[in-house]
């Protein structure tokens, strides 16, 4: 049985992960409008990964006998000045999500919920990757932004990213 505060925090995190998907979809749409389909595709893959993150929390709540409680998803920002500004926002968002995950781990420890602590370890590791991939894209786009030809090649490279469903997840 989940602790009441733990359940509420896990439900909040479902919302935060769905918002992440929404934010990256908004970025994908904006990249399309900038004529950068590779980055748009990269962001769409990112949004799919966020759906997986949300569904893993959702399924875990149900597996533990909790009630999933879905709140409204905040409207994300819709326009950015440049590719690097978008990846800068993506990195800041991932750092925020990392902090949220670490706070969840602290709460699970406080309420002595070993199962939730163990479940959250996947997210602790995943956030290292999330921050790394946003940082890599930020560095690349910053480097080439003043050279449209080079930006074109980075955009093409970004298009090669594909979504892979992690084992054992259904959405
Ligand atoms: Fe679900 Fe990008 O963290």
XYZ file of N, CA and C and ligand atoms in Angstrom:
516
model
N 0.850 -1.208 0.000
C 0.000 0.000 0.000
C 0.882 1.254 0.000
N 0.584 2.174 -0.909
C 1.394 3.395 -0.998
C 1.003 4.397 0.091
N 2.008 5.026 0.647
C 1.786 6.141 1.574
C 1.021 7.255 0.829
N 0.147 7.965 1.513
C -0.706 8.979 0.873
C 0.119 10.075 0.187
N 1.150 10.559 0.888
C 2.002 11.616 0.306
C 2.806 11.083 -0.878
N 3.244 9.838 -0.747
C 4.016 9.225 -1.843
C 3.138 9.092 -3.080
N 1.898 8.640 -2.878
C 0.955 8.490 -4.001
C 0.727 9.844 -4.690
N 0.507 10.883 -3.892
C 0.263 12.212 -4.480
C 1.481 12.673 -5.272
N 2.671 12.422 -4.739
C 3.902 12.853 -5.423
C 4.109 12.066 -6.723
N 3.766 10.781 -6.703
C 3.906 9.972 -7.926
C 2.904 10.436 -8.978
N 1.689 10.753 -8.538
C 0.689 11.286 -9.477
C 1.145 12.622 -10.075
N 1.757 13.467 -9.257
C 2.306 14.741 -9.749
C 3.373 14.488 -10.803
N 4.144 13.416 -10.588
C 5.221 13.140 -11.545
C 4.669 12.619 -12.872
N 3.537 11.906 -12.844
C 2.886 11.522 -14.111
C 2.600 12.794 -14.895
N 2.075 13.788 -14.194
C 1.738 15.063 -14.846
C 3.003 15.748 -15.389
N 4.071 15.743 -14.590
C 5.320 16.400 -15.016
C 5.903 15.725 -16.255
N 5.774 14.389 -16.326
C 6.315 13.666 -17.491
C 5.432 13.909 -18.720
N 4.119 13.976 -18.508
C 3.228 14.288 -19.643
C 3.475 15.714 -20.127
N 3.718 16.624 -19.183
C 4.057 17.999 -19.581
C 5.360 17.997 -20.392
N 6.321 17.171 -19.976
C 7.590 17.092 -20.717
C 7.314 16.675 -22.160
N 6.455 15.664 -22.339
C 6.102 15.218 -23.701
C 5.477 16.366 -24.482
N 4.618 17.097 -23.817
C 3.909 18.223 -24.444
C 4.898 19.322 -24.855
N 5.839 19.612 -23.941
C 6.857 20.639 -24.218
C 7.698 20.248 -25.431
N 8.130 18.975 -25.479
C 8.983 18.559 -26.591
C 8.191 18.475 -27.900
N 6.905 18.188 -27.811
C 6.072 18.225 -29.028
C 5.957 19.662 -29.534
N 5.835 20.618 -28.591
C 5.778 22.037 -28.975
C 7.099 22.438 -29.645
N 8.205 21.940 -29.115
C 9.513 22.231 -29.722
C 9.613 21.589 -31.102
N 9.079 20.372 -31.226
C 9.079 19.696 -32.530
C 8.308 20.528 -33.555
N 7.143 20.996 -33.147
C 6.320 21.810 -34.056
C 7.063 23.082 -34.450
N 7.778 23.676 -33.486
C 8.492 24.924 -33.800
C 9.677 24.663 -34.728
N 10.370 23.554 -34.516
C 11.471 23.210 -35.431
C 10.938 23.011 -36.853
N 9.769 22.362 -36.968
C 9.160 22.188 -38.309
C 8.944 23.560 -38.944
N 8.439 24.506 -38.150
C 8.140 25.840 -38.690
C 9.422 26.592 -39.058
N 10.569 26.185 -38.480
C 11.850 26.821 -38.809
C 12.517 26.144 -40.016
N 11.876 25.079 -40.562
C 12.481 24.357 -41.684
C 13.635 23.468 -41.255
N 13.537 22.924 -40.029
C 14.588 22.031 -39.514
C 13.946 20.682 -39.130
N 13.641 19.834 -40.128
C 12.898 18.595 -39.867
C 13.654 17.562 -39.047
N 14.984 17.613 -39.094
C 15.770 16.646 -38.310
C 15.614 16.909 -36.817
N 15.726 18.166 -36.412
C 15.534 18.515 -35.000
C 14.074 18.263 -34.594
N 13.146 18.516 -35.525
C 11.726 18.266 -35.237
C 11.521 16.782 -34.931
N 12.162 15.930 -35.714
C 12.046 14.491 -35.510
C 12.710 14.087 -34.190
N 13.859 14.673 -33.881
C 14.581 14.393 -32.622
C 13.663 14.710 -31.435
N 12.973 15.828 -31.513
C 12.079 16.238 -30.428
C 10.846 15.333 -30.334
N 10.400 14.826 -31.489
C 9.256 13.907 -31.468
C 9.653 12.608 -30.757
N 10.863 12.129 -31.021
C 11.364 10.939 -30.329
C 11.455 11.226 -28.821
N 11.927 12.424 -28.487
C 12.032 12.813 -27.075
C 10.650 12.798 -26.416
N 9.656 13.301 -27.139
C 8.287 13.314 -26.610
C 7.787 11.878 -26.388
N 8.119 10.970 -27.317
C 7.714 9.564 -27.147
C 8.370 8.981 -25.892
N 9.636 9.320 -25.666
C 10.317 8.815 -24.462
C 9.636 9.337 -23.199
N 9.201 10.579 -23.259
C 8.520 11.151 -22.081
C 7.194 10.441 -21.815
N 6.508 10.026 -22.878
C 5.267 9.253 -22.698
C 5.576 7.942 -21.970
N 6.709 7.335 -22.323
C 7.119 6.101 -21.648
C 7.379 6.389 -20.165
N 8.091 7.509 -19.895
C 8.362 7.860 -18.492
C 7.047 8.018 -17.719
N 6.092 8.707 -18.346
C 4.793 8.926 -17.684
C 4.090 7.598 -17.443
N 4.084 6.734 -18.461
C 3.345 5.471 -18.343
C 3.977 4.521 -17.342
N 5.303 4.580 -17.216
C 5.946 3.743 -16.195
C 5.465 4.172 -14.791
N 5.361 5.473 -14.561
C 4.832 5.952 -13.262
C 3.371 5.540 -13.104
N 2.588 5.744 -14.170
C 1.161 5.412 -14.146
C 0.965 3.927 -13.795
N 1.695 3.066 -14.509
C 1.560 1.620 -14.283
C 2.020 1.228 -12.879
N 3.078 1.886 -12.401
C 3.591 1.573 -11.068
C 2.557 1.920 -9.990
N 1.902 3.080 -10.157
C 0.851 3.476 -9.200
C -0.233 2.392 -9.155
N -0.656 1.932 -10.319
C -1.710 0.907 -10.370
C -1.210 -0.422 -9.789
N 0.024 -0.785 -10.124
C 0.589 -2.042 -9.602
C 0.639 -2.047 -8.076
N 0.792 -0.850 -7.487
C 0.878 -0.757 -6.032
C -0.495 -0.557 -5.387
N -1.545 -0.674 -6.196
C -2.897 -0.539 -5.643
C -3.341 0.895 -5.439
N -2.610 1.843 -6.053
C -2.971 3.260 -5.913
C -3.954 3.697 -6.981
N -4.525 4.878 -6.783
C -5.465 5.441 -7.765
C -4.710 6.502 -8.559
N -4.657 6.315 -9.887
C -4.030 7.333 -10.733
C -4.983 8.517 -10.827
N -4.442 9.689 -10.586
C -5.271 10.898 -10.518
C -4.684 11.905 -11.512
N -5.354 12.076 -12.654
C -4.776 12.882 -13.738
C -5.214 14.344 -13.662
N -4.237 15.223 -13.559
C -4.519 16.664 -13.488
C -4.340 17.296 -14.872
N -4.747 18.553 -15.010
C -4.593 19.274 -16.284
C -3.111 19.437 -16.619
N -2.809 19.389 -17.910
C -1.418 19.580 -18.360
C -1.253 21.042 -18.771
N -0.252 21.667 -18.191
C 0.020 23.085 -18.466
C 0.360 23.301 -19.948
N -0.040 24.460 -20.478
C 0.300 24.790 -21.869
C 1.792 25.136 -21.943
N 2.538 24.496 -22.857
C 3.970 24.831 -22.945
C 4.200 26.095 -23.770
N 5.392 26.646 -23.636
C 5.830 27.749 -24.501
C 5.754 27.264 -25.963
N 5.501 28.165 -26.906
C 5.319 27.707 -28.295
C 6.288 28.268 -29.308
N 7.055 29.300 -28.918
C 8.014 29.860 -29.885
C 9.372 30.102 -29.221
N 10.395 29.949 -30.032
C 11.775 30.166 -29.576
C 12.518 30.919 -30.673
N 13.590 31.625 -30.279
C 14.331 32.430 -31.253
C 15.313 31.605 -32.082
N 15.774 30.502 -31.513
C 16.817 29.730 -32.207
C 16.812 28.286 -31.721
N 17.546 27.448 -32.462
C 17.681 26.037 -32.080
C 18.381 25.930 -30.720
N 19.421 26.735 -30.520
C 20.161 26.618 -29.248
C 19.310 27.096 -28.070
N 18.451 28.065 -28.308
C 17.565 28.495 -27.214
C 16.638 27.340 -26.824
N 16.175 26.594 -27.826
C 15.294 25.458 -27.533
C 16.024 24.374 -26.747
N 17.243 24.041 -27.194
C 17.975 22.994 -26.470
C 18.421 23.495 -25.088
N 18.634 24.806 -24.956
C 18.927 25.374 -23.637
C 17.739 25.193 -22.707
N 16.546 25.446 -23.232
C 15.322 25.240 -22.437
C 15.136 23.756 -22.107
N 15.470 22.891 -23.079
C 15.332 21.439 -22.850
C 16.262 21.002 -21.720
N 17.498 21.513 -21.726
C 18.449 21.149 -20.664
C 17.953 21.654 -19.310
N 17.489 22.907 -19.262
C 16.986 23.460 -17.991
C 15.803 22.620 -17.499
N 14.951 22.193 -18.423
C 13.806 21.376 -18.035
C 14.264 20.024 -17.479
N 15.240 19.419 -18.125
C 15.726 18.118 -17.637
C 16.379 18.253 -16.261
N 17.072 19.363 -16.029
C 17.675 19.569 -14.699
C 16.575 19.686 -13.639
N 15.497 20.347 -14.021
C 14.339 20.463 -13.122
C 13.736 19.078 -12.844
N 13.605 18.259 -13.884
C 13.045 16.908 -13.704
C 13.969 16.050 -12.836
N 15.266 16.200 -13.031
C 16.219 15.456 -12.188
C 15.999 15.800 -10.721
N 15.820 17.087 -10.447
C 15.609 17.510 -9.051
C 14.321 16.876 -8.511
N 13.291 16.848 -9.358
C 12.022 16.241 -8.928
C 12.219 14.757 -8.602
N 12.955 14.056 -9.457
C 13.194 12.619 -9.223
C 13.958 12.430 -7.914
N 14.968 13.256 -7.689
C 15.747 13.125 -6.452
C 14.875 13.418 -5.223
N 13.959 14.363 -5.373
C 13.029 14.651 -4.259
C 12.105 13.453 -4.002
N 11.706 12.774 -5.076
C 10.869 11.569 -4.913
C 11.646 10.471 -4.177
N 12.919 10.323 -4.539
C 13.760 9.318 -3.860
C 13.846 9.655 -2.367
N 14.020 10.938 -2.065
C 14.132 11.361 -0.657
C 12.829 11.077 0.085
N 11.705 11.316 -0.568
C 10.412 11.060 0.071
C 10.207 9.559 0.297
N 10.575 8.753 -0.699
C 10.434 7.291 -0.554
C 11.266 6.794 0.628
N 12.462 7.372 0.787
C 13.324 6.971 1.916
C 12.670 7.403 3.237
N 12.105 8.608 3.229
C 11.488 9.144 4.455
C 10.308 8.284 4.922
N 9.519 7.793 3.955
C 8.354 6.986 4.341
C 8.679 5.474 4.335
N 9.978 5.194 4.189
C 10.474 3.810 4.225
C 9.787 2.911 3.182
N 9.677 3.430 1.955
C 9.041 2.689 0.860
C 10.136 2.161 -0.068
N 10.602 0.965 0.250
C 11.739 0.378 -0.486
C 11.380 0.097 -1.943
N 10.136 -0.343 -2.186
C 9.731 -0.674 -3.563
C 9.783 0.567 -4.455
N 9.311 1.694 -3.918
C 9.334 2.926 -4.719
C 10.767 3.409 -4.899
N 11.578 3.277 -3.859
C 12.991 3.670 -3.981
C 13.657 2.872 -5.084
N 13.398 1.589 -5.108
C 13.999 0.714 -6.123
C 13.480 1.082 -7.520
N 12.182 1.307 -7.633
C 11.563 1.696 -8.910
C 12.180 2.993 -9.444
N 12.441 3.942 -8.540
C 12.940 5.264 -8.956
C 14.381 5.232 -9.454
N 15.113 4.171 -9.102
C 16.514 4.122 -9.533
C 16.623 4.179 -11.062
N 15.663 3.578 -11.770
C 15.665 3.630 -13.251
C 15.654 5.086 -13.712
N 14.875 5.917 -13.045
C 14.765 7.339 -13.430
C 16.029 8.124 -13.059
N 16.636 7.751 -11.930
C 17.888 8.424 -11.531
C 18.918 8.225 -12.652
N 19.023 6.992 -13.131
C 19.979 6.687 -14.214
C 19.557 7.352 -15.519
N 18.280 7.295 -15.815
C 17.745 7.867 -17.062
C 18.013 9.374 -17.133
N 17.913 10.045 -15.994
C 18.128 11.505 -15.995
C 19.565 11.879 -16.349
N 20.507 10.998 -16.042
C 21.904 11.264 -16.450
C 21.950 11.330 -17.974
N 21.273 10.380 -18.630
C 21.212 10.352 -20.100
C 20.442 11.544 -20.646
N 19.341 11.879 -19.990
C 18.508 12.991 -20.451
C 19.287 14.300 -20.457
N 20.021 14.550 -19.375
C 20.803 15.794 -19.303
C 21.948 15.760 -20.305
N 22.541 14.587 -20.480
C 23.668 14.473 -21.421
C 23.207 14.742 -22.856
N 22.083 14.146 -23.263
C 21.654 14.326 -24.664
C 21.243 15.773 -24.933
N 20.601 16.434 -23.943
C 20.241 17.846 -24.141
C 21.503 18.711 -24.193
N 22.479 18.401 -23.341
C 23.746 19.160 -23.339
C 24.471 18.999 -24.672
N 24.524 17.772 -25.183
C 25.199 17.510 -26.479
C 24.556 18.340 -27.587
N 23.222 18.334 -27.634
C 22.523 19.072 -28.693
C 22.693 20.580 -28.513
N 22.718 21.035 -27.277
C 22.936 22.461 -27.019
C 24.318 22.880 -27.520
N 25.333 22.083 -27.186
C 26.702 22.417 -27.621
C 26.805 22.430 -29.141
N 26.225 21.416 -29.784
C 26.302 21.334 -31.254
C 25.609 22.513 -31.911
N 24.393 22.821 -31.454
C 23.641 23.901 -32.111
C 24.300 25.258 -31.852
N 24.880 25.441 -30.668
C 25.583 26.707 -30.369
C 26.769 26.869 -31.311
N 27.459 25.773 -31.566
C 28.668 25.812 -32.389
C 28.373 26.198 -33.843
N 27.228 25.716 -34.355
C 26.984 25.875 -35.802
C 25.909 26.917 -36.145
N 25.342 27.551 -35.136
C 24.185 28.406 -35.400
C 24.446 29.544 -36.387
N 25.668 30.055 -36.369
C 25.978 31.191 -37.263
C 26.318 30.721 -38.673
N 26.363 29.400 -38.875
C 26.729 28.857 -40.196
C 25.607 27.959 -40.694
N 24.672 28.496 -41.497
C 23.500 27.721 -41.911
C 23.847 26.382 -42.562
N 24.946 26.339 -43.318
C 25.340 25.077 -43.961
C 25.624 24.013 -42.925
N 26.352 24.390 -41.879
C 26.708 23.434 -40.819
C 25.462 23.041 -40.024
N 24.566 24.002 -39.819
C 23.324 23.712 -39.091
C 22.515 22.659 -39.854
N 22.534 22.763 -41.180
C 21.829 21.806 -42.033
C 22.347 20.377 -41.777
N 23.669 20.237 -41.653
C 24.224 18.899 -41.429
C 23.913 18.371 -40.029
N 23.920 19.260 -39.038
C 23.572 18.817 -37.676
C 22.100 18.414 -37.636
N 21.273 19.157 -38.374
C 19.846 18.816 -38.466
C 19.673 17.433 -39.081
N 20.429 17.155 -40.136
C 20.336 15.835 -40.787
C 20.775 14.723 -39.845
N 21.816 14.998 -39.087
C 22.314 14.003 -38.122
C 21.252 13.744 -37.042
N 20.568 14.815 -36.610
C 19.540 14.686 -35.565
C 18.395 13.788 -36.028
N 18.155 13.770 -37.338
C 17.055 12.970 -37.902
C 17.293 11.473 -37.752
N 18.514 11.065 -37.455
C 18.805 9.620 -37.371
C 18.383 9.034 -36.015
N 18.040 9.891 -35.059
C 17.617 9.377 -33.743
C 16.299 8.615 -33.894
N 16.243 7.415 -33.316
C 14.994 6.635 -33.399
C 14.491 6.292 -31.994
N 13.187 6.110 -31.919
C 12.565 5.736 -30.650
C 12.647 4.227 -30.467
N 13.057 3.798 -29.283
C 13.059 2.362 -28.957
C 12.277 2.187 -27.659
N 11.293 1.325 -27.713
C 10.490 1.068 -26.519
C 11.306 0.233 -25.526
N 11.477 0.700 -24.286
C 12.220 -0.111 -23.315
C 11.473 -1.418 -23.021
N 12.220 -2.463 -22.666
C 11.615 -3.770 -22.391
C 10.628 -3.661 -21.218
N 9.521 -4.362 -21.358
C 8.567 -4.467 -20.244
C 7.649 -3.290 -20.053
N 7.641 -2.331 -21.007
C 6.760 -1.160 -20.858
C 5.638 -1.251 -21.879
N 4.407 -1.007 -21.441
C 3.294 -0.921 -22.380
C 2.662 0.451 -22.235
N 2.370 1.067 -23.353
C 1.694 2.363 -23.283
C 0.504 2.376 -24.243
Fe 11.205 12.232 -18.293
Fe 13.122 13.922 -19.893
O 12.674 13.252 -18.282
